[in-house]
CSV table of C-alpha atoms in Angstrom, one decimal:
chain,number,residue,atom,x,y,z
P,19,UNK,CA,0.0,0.0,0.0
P,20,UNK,CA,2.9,2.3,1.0
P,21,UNK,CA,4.3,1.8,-2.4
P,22,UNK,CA,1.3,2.6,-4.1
P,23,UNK,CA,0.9,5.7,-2.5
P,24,UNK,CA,4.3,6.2,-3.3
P,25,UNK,CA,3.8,5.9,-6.9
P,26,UNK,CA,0.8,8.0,-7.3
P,27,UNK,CA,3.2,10.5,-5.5
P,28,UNK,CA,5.7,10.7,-7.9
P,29,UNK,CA,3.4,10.4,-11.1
P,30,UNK,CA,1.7,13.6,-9.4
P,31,UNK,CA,4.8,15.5,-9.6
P,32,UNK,CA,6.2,14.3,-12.7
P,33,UNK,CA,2.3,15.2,-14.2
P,34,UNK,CA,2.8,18.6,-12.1
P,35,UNK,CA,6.0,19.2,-13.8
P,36,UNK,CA,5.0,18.6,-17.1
P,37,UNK,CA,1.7,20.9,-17.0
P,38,UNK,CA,4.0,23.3,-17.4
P,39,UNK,CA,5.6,22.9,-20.4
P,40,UNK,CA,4.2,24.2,-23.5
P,41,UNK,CA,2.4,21.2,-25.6
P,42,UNK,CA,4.2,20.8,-28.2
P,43,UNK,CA,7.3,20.4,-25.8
P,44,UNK,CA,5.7,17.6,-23.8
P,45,UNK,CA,4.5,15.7,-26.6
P,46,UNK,CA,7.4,15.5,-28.4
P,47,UNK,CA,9.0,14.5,-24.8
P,48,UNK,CA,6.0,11.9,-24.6
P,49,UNK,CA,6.9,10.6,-28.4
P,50,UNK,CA,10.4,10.1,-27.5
P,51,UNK,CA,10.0,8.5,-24.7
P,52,UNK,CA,7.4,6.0,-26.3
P,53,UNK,CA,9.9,5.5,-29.5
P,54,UNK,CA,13.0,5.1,-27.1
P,55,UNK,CA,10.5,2.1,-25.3
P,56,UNK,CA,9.4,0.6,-28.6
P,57,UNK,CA,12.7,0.1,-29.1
P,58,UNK,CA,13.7,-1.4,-26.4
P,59,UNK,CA,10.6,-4.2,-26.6
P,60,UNK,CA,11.9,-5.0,-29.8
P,61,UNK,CA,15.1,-5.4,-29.7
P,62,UNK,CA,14.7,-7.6,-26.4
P,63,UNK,CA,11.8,-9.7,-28.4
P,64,UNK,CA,14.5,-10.1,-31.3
P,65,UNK,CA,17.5,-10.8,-29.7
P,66,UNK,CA,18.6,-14.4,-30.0
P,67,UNK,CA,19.1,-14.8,-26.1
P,68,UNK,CA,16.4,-17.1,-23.8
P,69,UNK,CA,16.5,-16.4,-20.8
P,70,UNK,CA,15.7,-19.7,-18.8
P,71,UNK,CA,13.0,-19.5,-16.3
P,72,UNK,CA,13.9,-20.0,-12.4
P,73,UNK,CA,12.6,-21.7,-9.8
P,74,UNK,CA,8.5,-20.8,-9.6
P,75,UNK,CA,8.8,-18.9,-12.5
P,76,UNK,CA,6.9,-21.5,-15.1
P,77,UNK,CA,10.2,-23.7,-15.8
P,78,UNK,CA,9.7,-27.6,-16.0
P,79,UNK,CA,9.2,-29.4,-12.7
């Protein structure tokens, strides 16, 4: 719950923060961000590495 409350927390002030900015800064902030991720997701989806699952993780019994 702490953490939670935690979160919400930070994603006020990062929200705070970015109210003001003009638009057009924060959405090209926002697309960055979002292309920088996209990314990311497929490089780890097309990289040749499997990672093996551990204990209680869905690995074979």
């Amino acid at each position: 719950m702490l953490f939670l409350v935690g979160a919400l927390l930070v994603l006020g002030v990062i929200l705070g923060a970015v109210a003001h900015l003009p638009a057009p800064v924060a959405a090209a902030a926002g697309l960055g961000i979002a292309l920088w991720l996209g990314l990311f997701a497929a490089r780890e989806r097309l990289s040749g590495r499997h990672r093996t699952a551990g204990p209680g993780h869905g690995g074979p019994r």
